[in-house]
XYZ file of C-alpha atoms in Angstrom:
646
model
C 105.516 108.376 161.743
C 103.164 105.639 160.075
C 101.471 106.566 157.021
C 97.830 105.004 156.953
C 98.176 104.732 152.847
C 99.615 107.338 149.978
C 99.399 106.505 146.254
C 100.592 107.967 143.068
C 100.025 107.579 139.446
C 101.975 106.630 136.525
C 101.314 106.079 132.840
C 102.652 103.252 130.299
C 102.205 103.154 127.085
C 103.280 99.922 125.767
C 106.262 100.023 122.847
C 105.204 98.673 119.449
C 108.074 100.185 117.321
C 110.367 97.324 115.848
C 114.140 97.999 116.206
C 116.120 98.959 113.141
C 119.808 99.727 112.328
C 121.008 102.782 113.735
C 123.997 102.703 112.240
C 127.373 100.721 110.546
C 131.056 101.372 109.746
C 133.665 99.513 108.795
C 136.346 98.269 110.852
C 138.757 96.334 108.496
C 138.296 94.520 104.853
C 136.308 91.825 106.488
C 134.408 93.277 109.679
C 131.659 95.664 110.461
C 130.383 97.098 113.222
C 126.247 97.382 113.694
C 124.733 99.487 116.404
C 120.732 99.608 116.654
C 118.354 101.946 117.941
C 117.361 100.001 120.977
C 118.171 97.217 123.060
C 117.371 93.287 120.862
C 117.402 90.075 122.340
C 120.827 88.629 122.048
C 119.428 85.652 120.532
C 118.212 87.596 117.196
C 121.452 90.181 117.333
C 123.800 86.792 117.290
C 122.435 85.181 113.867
C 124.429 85.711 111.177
C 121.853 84.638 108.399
C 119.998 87.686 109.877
C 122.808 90.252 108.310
C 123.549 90.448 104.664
C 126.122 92.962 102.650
C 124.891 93.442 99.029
C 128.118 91.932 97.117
C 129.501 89.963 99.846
C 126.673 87.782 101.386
C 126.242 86.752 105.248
C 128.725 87.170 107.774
C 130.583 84.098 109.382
C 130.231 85.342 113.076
C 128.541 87.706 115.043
C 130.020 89.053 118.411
C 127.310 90.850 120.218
C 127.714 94.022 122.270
C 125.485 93.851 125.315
C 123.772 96.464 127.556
C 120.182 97.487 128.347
C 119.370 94.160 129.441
C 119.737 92.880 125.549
C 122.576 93.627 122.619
C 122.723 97.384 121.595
C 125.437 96.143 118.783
C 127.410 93.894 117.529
C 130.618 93.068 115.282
C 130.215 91.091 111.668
C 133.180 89.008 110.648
C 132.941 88.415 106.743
C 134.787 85.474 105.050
C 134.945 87.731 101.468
C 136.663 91.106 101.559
C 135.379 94.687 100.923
C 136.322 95.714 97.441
C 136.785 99.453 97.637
C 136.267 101.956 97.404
C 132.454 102.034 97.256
C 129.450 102.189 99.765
C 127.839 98.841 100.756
C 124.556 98.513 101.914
C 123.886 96.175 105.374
C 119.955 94.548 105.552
C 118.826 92.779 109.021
C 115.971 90.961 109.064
C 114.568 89.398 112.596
C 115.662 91.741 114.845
C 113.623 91.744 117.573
C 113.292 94.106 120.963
C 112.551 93.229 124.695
C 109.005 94.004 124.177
C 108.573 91.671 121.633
C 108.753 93.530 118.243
C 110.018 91.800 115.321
C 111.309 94.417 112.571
C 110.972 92.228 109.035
C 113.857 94.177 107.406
C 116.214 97.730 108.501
C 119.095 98.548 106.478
C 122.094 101.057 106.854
C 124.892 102.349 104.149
C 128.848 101.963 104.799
C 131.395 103.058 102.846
C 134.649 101.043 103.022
C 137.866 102.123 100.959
C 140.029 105.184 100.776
C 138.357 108.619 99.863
C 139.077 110.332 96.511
C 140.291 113.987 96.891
C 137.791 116.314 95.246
C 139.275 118.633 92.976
C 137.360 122.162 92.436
C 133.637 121.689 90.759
C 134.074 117.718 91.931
C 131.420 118.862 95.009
C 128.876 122.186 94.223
C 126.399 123.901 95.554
C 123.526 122.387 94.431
C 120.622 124.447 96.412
C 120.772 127.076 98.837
C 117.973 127.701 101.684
C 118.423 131.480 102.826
C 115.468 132.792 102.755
C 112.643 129.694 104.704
C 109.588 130.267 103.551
C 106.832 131.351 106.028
C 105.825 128.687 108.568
C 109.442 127.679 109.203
C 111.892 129.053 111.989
C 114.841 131.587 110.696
C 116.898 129.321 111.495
C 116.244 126.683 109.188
C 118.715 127.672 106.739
C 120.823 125.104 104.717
C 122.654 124.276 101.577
C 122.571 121.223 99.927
C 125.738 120.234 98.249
C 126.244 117.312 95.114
C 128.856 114.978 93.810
C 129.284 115.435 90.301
C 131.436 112.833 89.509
C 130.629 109.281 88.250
C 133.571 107.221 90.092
C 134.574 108.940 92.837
C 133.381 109.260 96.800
C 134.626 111.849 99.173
C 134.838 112.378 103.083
C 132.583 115.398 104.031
C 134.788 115.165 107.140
C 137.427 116.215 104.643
C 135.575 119.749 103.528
C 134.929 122.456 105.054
C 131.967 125.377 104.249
C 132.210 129.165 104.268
C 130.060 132.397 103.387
C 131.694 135.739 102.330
C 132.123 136.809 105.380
C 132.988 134.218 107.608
C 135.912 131.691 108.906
C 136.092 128.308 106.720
C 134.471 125.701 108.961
C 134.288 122.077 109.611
C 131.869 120.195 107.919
C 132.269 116.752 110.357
C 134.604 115.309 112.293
C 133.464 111.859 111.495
C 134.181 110.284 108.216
C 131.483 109.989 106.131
C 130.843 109.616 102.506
C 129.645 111.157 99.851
C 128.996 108.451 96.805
C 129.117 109.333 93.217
C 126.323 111.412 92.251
C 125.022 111.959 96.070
C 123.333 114.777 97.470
C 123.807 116.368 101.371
C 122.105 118.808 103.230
C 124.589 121.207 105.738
C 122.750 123.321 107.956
C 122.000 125.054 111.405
C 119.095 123.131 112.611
C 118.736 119.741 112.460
C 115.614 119.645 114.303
C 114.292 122.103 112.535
C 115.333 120.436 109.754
C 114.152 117.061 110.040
C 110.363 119.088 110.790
C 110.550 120.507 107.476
C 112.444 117.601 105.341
C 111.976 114.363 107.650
C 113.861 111.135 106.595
C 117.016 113.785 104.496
C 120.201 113.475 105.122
C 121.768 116.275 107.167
C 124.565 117.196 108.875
C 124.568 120.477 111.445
C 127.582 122.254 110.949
C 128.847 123.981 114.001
C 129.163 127.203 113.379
C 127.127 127.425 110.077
C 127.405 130.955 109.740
C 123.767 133.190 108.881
C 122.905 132.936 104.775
C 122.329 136.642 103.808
C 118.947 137.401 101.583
C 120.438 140.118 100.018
C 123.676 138.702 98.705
C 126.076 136.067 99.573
C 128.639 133.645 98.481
C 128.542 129.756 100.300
C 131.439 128.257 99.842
C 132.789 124.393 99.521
C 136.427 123.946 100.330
C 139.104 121.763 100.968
C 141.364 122.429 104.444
C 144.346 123.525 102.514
C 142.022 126.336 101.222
C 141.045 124.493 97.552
C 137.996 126.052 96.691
C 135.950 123.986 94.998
C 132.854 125.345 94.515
C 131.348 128.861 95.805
C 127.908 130.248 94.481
C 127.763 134.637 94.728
C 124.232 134.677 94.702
C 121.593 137.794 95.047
C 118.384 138.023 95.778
C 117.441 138.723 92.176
C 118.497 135.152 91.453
C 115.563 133.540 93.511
C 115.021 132.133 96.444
C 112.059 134.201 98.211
C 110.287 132.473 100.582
C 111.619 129.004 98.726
C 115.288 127.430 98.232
C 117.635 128.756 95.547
C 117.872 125.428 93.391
C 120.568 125.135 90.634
C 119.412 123.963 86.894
C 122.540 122.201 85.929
C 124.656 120.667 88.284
C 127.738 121.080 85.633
C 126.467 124.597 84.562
C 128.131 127.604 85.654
C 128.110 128.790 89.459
C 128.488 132.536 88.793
C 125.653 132.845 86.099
C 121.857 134.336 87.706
C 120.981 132.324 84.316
C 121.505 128.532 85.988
C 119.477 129.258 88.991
C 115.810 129.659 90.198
C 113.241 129.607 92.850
C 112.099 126.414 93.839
C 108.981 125.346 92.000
C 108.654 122.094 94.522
C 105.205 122.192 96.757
C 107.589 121.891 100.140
C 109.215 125.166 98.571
C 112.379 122.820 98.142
C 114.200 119.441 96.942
C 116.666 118.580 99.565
C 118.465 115.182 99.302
C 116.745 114.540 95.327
C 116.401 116.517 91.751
C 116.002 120.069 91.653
C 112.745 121.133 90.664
C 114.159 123.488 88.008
C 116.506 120.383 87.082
C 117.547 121.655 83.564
C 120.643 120.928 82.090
C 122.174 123.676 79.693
C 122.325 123.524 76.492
C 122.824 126.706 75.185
C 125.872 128.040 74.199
C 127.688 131.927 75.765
C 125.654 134.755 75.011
C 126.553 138.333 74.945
C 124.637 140.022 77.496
C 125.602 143.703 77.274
C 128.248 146.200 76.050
C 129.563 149.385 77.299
C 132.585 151.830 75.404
C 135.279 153.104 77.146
C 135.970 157.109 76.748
C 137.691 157.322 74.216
C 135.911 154.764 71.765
C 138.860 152.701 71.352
C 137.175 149.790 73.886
C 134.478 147.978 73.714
C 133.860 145.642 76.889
C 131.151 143.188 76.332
C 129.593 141.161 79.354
C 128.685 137.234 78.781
C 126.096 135.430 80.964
C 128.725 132.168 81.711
C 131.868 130.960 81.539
C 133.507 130.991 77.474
C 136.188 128.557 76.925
C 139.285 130.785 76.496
C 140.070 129.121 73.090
C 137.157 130.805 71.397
C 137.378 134.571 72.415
C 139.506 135.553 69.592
C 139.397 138.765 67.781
C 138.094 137.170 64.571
C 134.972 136.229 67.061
C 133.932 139.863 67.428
C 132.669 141.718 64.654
C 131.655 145.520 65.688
C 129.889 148.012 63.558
C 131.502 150.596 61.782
C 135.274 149.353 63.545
C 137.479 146.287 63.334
C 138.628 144.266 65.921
C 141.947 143.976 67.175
C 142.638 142.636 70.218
C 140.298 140.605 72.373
C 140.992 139.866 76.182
C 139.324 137.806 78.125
C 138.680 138.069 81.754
C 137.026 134.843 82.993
C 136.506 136.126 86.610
C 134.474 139.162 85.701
C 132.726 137.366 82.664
C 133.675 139.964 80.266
C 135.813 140.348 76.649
C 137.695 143.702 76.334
C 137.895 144.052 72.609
C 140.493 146.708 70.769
C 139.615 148.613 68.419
C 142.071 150.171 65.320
C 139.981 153.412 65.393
C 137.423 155.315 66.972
C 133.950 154.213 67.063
C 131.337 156.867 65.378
C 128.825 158.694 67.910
C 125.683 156.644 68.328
C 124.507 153.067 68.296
C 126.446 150.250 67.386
C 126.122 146.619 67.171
C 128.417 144.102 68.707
C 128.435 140.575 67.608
C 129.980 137.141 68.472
C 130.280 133.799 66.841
C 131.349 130.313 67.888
C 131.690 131.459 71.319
C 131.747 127.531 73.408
C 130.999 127.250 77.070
C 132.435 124.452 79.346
C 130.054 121.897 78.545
C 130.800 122.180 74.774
C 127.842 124.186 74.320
C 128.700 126.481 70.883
C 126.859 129.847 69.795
C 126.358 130.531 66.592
C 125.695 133.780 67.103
C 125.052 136.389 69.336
C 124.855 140.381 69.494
C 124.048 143.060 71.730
C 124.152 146.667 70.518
C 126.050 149.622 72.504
C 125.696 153.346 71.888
C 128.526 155.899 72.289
C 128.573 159.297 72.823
C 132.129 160.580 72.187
C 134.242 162.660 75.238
C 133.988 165.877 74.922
C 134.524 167.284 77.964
C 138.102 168.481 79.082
C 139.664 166.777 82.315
C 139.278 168.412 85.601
C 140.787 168.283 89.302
C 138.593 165.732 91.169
C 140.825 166.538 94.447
C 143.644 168.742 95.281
C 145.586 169.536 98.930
C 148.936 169.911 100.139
C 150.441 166.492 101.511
C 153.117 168.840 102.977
C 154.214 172.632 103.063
C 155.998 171.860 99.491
C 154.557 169.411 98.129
C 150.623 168.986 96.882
C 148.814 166.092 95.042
C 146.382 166.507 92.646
C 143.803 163.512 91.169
C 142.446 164.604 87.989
C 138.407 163.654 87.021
C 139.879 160.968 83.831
C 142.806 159.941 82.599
C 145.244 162.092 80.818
C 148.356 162.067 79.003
C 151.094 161.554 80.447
C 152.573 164.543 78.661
C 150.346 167.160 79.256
C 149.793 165.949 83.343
C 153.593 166.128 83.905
C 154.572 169.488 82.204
C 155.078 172.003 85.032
C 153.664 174.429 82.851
C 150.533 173.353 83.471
C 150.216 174.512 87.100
C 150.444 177.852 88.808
C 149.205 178.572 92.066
C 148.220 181.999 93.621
C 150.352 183.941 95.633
C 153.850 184.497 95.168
C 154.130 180.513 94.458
C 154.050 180.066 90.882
C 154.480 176.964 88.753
C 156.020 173.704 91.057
C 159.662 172.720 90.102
C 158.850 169.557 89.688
C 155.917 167.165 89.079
C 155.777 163.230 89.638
C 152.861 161.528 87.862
C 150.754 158.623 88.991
C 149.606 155.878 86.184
C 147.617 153.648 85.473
C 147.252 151.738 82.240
C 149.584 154.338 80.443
C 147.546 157.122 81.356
C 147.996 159.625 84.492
C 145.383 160.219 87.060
C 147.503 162.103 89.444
C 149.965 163.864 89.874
C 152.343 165.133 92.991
C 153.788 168.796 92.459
C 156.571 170.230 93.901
C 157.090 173.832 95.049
C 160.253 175.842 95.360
C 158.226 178.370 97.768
C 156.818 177.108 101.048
C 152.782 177.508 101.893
C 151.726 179.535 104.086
C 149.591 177.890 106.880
C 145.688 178.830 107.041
C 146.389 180.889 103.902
C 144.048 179.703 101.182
C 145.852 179.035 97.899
C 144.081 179.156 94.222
C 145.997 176.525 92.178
C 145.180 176.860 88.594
C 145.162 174.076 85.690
C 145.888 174.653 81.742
C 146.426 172.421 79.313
C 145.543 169.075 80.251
C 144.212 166.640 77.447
C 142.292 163.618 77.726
C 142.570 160.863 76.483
C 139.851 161.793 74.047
C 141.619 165.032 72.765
C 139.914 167.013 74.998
C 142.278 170.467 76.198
C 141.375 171.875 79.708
C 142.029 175.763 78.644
C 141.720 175.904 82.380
C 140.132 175.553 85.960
C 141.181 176.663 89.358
C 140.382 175.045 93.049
C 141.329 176.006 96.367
C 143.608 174.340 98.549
C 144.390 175.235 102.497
C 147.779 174.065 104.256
C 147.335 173.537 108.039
C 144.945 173.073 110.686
C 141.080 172.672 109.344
C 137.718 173.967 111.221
C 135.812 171.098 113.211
C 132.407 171.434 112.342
C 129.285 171.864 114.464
C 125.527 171.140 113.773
C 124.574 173.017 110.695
C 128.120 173.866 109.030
C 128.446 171.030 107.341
C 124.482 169.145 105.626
C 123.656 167.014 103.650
C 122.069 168.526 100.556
C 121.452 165.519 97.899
C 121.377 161.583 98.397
C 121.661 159.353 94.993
C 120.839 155.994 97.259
C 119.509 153.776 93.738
C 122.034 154.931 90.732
C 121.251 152.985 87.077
C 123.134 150.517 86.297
C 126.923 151.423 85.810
C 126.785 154.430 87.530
C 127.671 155.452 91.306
C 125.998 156.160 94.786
C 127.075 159.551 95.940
C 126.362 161.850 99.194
C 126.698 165.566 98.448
C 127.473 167.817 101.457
C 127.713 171.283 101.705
C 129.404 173.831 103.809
C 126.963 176.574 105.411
C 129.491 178.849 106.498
C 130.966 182.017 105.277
C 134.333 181.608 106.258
C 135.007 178.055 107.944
C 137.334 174.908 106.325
C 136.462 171.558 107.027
C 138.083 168.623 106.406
C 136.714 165.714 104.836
C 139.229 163.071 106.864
C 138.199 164.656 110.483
C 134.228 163.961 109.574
C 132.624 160.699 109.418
C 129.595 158.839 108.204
C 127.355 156.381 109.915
C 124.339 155.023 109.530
C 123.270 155.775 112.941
C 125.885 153.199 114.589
C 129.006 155.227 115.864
C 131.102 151.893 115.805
C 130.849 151.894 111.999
C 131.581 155.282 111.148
C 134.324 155.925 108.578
C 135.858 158.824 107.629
C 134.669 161.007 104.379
C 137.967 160.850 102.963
C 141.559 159.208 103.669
C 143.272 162.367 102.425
C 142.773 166.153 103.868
C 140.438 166.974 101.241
C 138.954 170.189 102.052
C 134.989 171.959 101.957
C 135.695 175.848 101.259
C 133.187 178.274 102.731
C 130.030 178.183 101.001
C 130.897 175.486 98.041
C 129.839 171.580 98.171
C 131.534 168.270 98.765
C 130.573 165.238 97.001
C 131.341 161.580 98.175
C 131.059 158.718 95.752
C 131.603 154.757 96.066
C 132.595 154.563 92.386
C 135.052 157.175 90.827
C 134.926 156.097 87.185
C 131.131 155.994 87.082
C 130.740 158.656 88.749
C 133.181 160.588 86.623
C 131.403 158.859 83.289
C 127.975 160.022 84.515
C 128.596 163.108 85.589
C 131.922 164.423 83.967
C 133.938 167.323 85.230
C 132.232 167.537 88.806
C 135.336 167.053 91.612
C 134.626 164.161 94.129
C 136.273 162.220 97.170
C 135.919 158.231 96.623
C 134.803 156.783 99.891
C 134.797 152.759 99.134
C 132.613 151.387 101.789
C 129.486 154.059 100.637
C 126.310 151.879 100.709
C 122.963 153.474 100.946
C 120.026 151.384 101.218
C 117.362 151.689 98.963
C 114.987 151.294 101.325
C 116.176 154.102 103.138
C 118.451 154.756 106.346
C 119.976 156.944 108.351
C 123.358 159.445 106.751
C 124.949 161.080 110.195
C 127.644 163.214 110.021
C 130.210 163.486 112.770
C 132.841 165.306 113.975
C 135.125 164.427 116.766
C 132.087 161.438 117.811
C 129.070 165.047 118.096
C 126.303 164.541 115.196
C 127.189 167.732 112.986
C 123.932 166.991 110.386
C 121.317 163.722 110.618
C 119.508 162.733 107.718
C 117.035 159.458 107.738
C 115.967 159.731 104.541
C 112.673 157.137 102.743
C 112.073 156.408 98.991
C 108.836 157.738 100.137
C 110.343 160.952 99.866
C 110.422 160.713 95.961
C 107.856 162.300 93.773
C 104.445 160.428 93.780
C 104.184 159.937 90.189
C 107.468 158.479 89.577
C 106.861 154.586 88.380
C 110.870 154.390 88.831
C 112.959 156.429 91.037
C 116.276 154.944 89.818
C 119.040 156.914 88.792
C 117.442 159.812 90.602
C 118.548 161.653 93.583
C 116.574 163.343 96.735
C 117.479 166.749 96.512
C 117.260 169.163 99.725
C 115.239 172.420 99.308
C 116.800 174.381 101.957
C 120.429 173.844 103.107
C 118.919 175.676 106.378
C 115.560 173.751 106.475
C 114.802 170.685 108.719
C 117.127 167.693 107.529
C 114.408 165.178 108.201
C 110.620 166.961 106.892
C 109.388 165.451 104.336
C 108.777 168.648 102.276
C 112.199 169.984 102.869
C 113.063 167.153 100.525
C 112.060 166.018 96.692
C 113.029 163.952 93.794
C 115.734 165.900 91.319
C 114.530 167.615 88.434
C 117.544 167.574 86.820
C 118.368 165.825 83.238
C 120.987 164.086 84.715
C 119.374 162.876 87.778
C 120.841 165.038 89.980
C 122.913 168.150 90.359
C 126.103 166.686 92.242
C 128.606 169.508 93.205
C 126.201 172.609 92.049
C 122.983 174.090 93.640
C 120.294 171.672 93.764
C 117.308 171.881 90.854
C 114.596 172.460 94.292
C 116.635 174.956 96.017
C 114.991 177.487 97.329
C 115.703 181.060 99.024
C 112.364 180.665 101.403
C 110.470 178.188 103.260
C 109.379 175.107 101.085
C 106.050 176.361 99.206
């Protein structure tokens, strides 16, 4: 077969980049090894007066590496030694490529020596990319990380980076420093990256793990585990649509106080100064106070880290009291102070002198003011059920003396059982919050039991003259659509108090158990249980779950509750399923839209259910509480109804 003629095309478009330096590492005290970013001629590779280390001068000899039809690298013997440790810089002048293009000077950093080992706040944080602003892929999140010190260079193939959920990883597996005072960039995407940030430093960590916007906490640490830097940051720090920068390199990691949004116009200062570059000089300051029940507490918060030295007792001055012990607990920022009496009910001011920070930063002074409004209100049982046929725990609401909690006296319980023949008591802090009785008569099982409580006291004084609850031994009900709703959702508490779910039981003469029902959010796979003990749900009365016993118990004293731990509701809303043996037994997707119209701030109050038999996701079967409190946690809501919603 003879073709007559057949033709394609092809395009060239002639290369008029010079070469440059792609790279250089050291191989001993007196040689280095070059590679460039495309083929030279060998003849401009091999001349040594073409190479010069700042400090040492010109190399003696130059053995070229060839391939591509030129030299793609080559080896520099020096006659002086490297003097380490300490980054050199290598300039080339000359070099030339195949298609003729001279580049008049390329450079490229070494470092020759042995690394220092960081020790913690040696290497921070220094900016954190979680949230890329608009224009940019996802997955162009980064942190950029600094080296405090003056004198000292480290390996990042020596550190490795974490979040707070995820496996420590390696940084790099090739050794590569980190000079005095030098910033890098570890991230995802290095093309997405360099798009964003061109001509910055980066290294893509394998494995980089996905930066939260909510919360998170990336981490710097060594392989043996040394933390040495980690930064717990929220989304109320900054960082919308723009880097979290840090103000002070040497301020405090943990404080909202040393960070901001990015002010830069690329939304971010990779590789150079923050934009909010501010270093602190302003000493600890008190940021709030809260009193514990009794009024013998007083636990202030500061906005950094105090040097230990100056949180005395003679620092804290507090109205109306004096000041006897002061404890300091540097991980939760805070100062429990003694007090040798009481305070008096209402406000109060708390004030601190010569508190010093770690950068020798001194307050003069500082208050914040506190108001207490003594206990009055006797202890209750939070949660009470038999453990065995003899044997039942009870958890109280507070704390109570240890007297009063293990007098057996104190307990009876309906029918034919009497008082326990022995009681156990569970502390905490020298005060009892539970207690384990034991019976000398057996329960009956599926009998319901009325155990009644007299003469607690509180650590406030208070006397419970007495309350009763009802415990079941034995086999519980399992639930089915409608038994068991949801009747009030506090999804945004204020500040120190606690989410809580409160469920109620429909029936008339059903027990569930709060251990054989979970909650989800709509995903099965993450369904936990209400409760780790058998707490039970009598016929007709509510259930109340909460994520935070003692601010639940502070905000709404006296009402029983189960702690579940892992409770989070989303204050944007979400789904609340109840289960029971894996079938939905009440669904609930509640909105903030839900709230009242013409509340400015729905914080600290609940959605309250009109009707326990009404639709659990209609709009007008729901409303904001109209309660004092907030809400009406363990009691019939402030909307309920007998009828349809009006």
């Amino acid at each position: 077969n003879t073709t007559v003629t057949t033709s394609t095309t092809v395009a060239f478009t002639p290369d008029t980049l010079p070469p440059s330096l792609a790279g250089a590492s050291a191989l001993s005290e007196t040689t280095v090894e070059v590679s460039f970013s495309e083929p030279v001629t060998v003849a401009s590779a091999q001349s040594a007066a073409a190479y010069s280390v700042d400090g040492v001068g010109s190399p003696v000899s130059v053995a070229v590496e060839s391939g591509g039809g030129g030299a793609v690298g080559a080896t520099l013997t020096f006659a002086a030694p490297f003097v380490g440790p300490r980054t050199f810089t290598l300039a080339a002048a000359g070099l030339t490529d195949l298609a003729g293009n001279t580049q008049p000077s390329t450079s490229a950093t070494f470092f020759f020596g042995q690394f220092d080992t960081p020790a913690p706040r040696d290497v921070v944080v220094n900016e954190v990319m979680f949230d890329p602003p608009p224009g940019q892929p996802s997955t162009n999140e980064w942190i950029e990380i600094v080296n405090r010190t003056t004198d000292r260079t480290f390996d990042l193939a020596a550190l490795r980076f974490t979040d707070s959920a995820g496996t420590p990883v390696v940084i790099t597996t090739t050794a590569t420093a980190l000079p005095p005072g030098g910033f890098f960039v570890l991230g995802r995407d290095a093309a997405a990256f360099a798009a964003a940030y061109p001509v910055i430093p980066f290294v893509q960590v394998a494995g980089f793990p996905t930066l939260n916007n909510d919360a998170d906490t990336p981490t710097i640490l060594l392989a043996d585990g040394t933390v040495l830097d980690a930064v717990p940051y929220r989304a109320s720090w900054g960082g919308t649509d723009a880097s979290l920068e840090r103000k002070d390199p040497n301020g405090p990691s943990t404080s909202a106080r040393n960070f901001a949004t990015s002010t830069d116009p690329s939304r971010a200062t990779p590789g150079r100064q923050n934009s909010v570059f501010a270093p602190d000089v302003v000493g600890p300051t008190l940021v709030s106070a809260a009193v514990s029940p009794d009024g013998r507490m007083v636990t202030v918060l500061l906005d950094e880290p105090t040097d230990p030295a100056t949180v005395t007792p003679a620092a804290f001055a507090v109205t109306g009291a004096s000041v006897t012990a002061a404890v300091y607990d540097e991980a939760a920022l805070t100062v429990t102070l003694t007090l040798a009496a009481p305070l008096a009910a209402g406000a109060a001011t708390v004030t601190a002198t010569g508190l010093r920070d770690g950068l020798g930063n001194t307050t003069a002074t500082t208050s914040t003011t506190v108001a207490f409004t003594p206990d009055v209100t006797p202890p209750g049982i939070a949660q009470a059920f038999p453990e065995t046929a003899t044997t039942v725990r009870v958890a109280f609401t507070e704390p109570v003396s240890p007297a009063s909690a293990q007098n057996p006296a104190t307990y009876s319980l309906d029918g034919g059982v009497g008082a326990p023949t022995a009681v156990v008591a569970e502390q905490e802090d020298g005060a009892a919050v539970a207690v384990v009785l034991t019976l000398g008569t057996a329960l009956v099982e599926r009998q319901v039991y009325t155990l009644t409580v007299a003469g607690l006291v509180d650590l406030a004084g208070n006397t419970q003259s007495g309350t009763s609850t009802a415990i079941l031994f034995g086999q519980t009900d399992t639930p089915v659509r409608g038994e068991l709703v949801v009747t009030e959702i506090m999804y945004d508490p204020r500040t120190g108090d606690s989410e809580y779910l409160e469920i109620l039981n429909t029936t008339a003469d059903r027990f569930f158990g709060l251990r054989t029902v979970t909650l989800d959010d709509g995903d099965v796979t993450d369904a936990d249980p209400l409760s780790d003990t058998p707490a039970l749900v009598l016929p007709g009365q509510y259930a109340v779950v909460v994520r935070d016993g003692a601010a639940f118990a502070a905000r709404f004293p006296g009402v029983p509750f189960t702690v579940l731990a892992g409770l989070s509701l989303s204050n944007s809303g979400e789904a609340v399923v109840l289960r029971s043996g894996g079938a939905t037994v009440d669904s609930v997707a509640y909105t903030p839209d839900w709230q009242r119209a013409d509340l400015d701030d729905a914080s600290g109050i609940a959605l309250e259910r009109r009707d326990a038999a009404g639709p659990s996701n209609t709009a007008s079967n729901w409303s904001s509480s109209l309660d004092e409190s907030g809400g009406t946690p363990g009691r019939a809501n402030s909307l309920s109804i007998a009828g349809p919603p009006v």
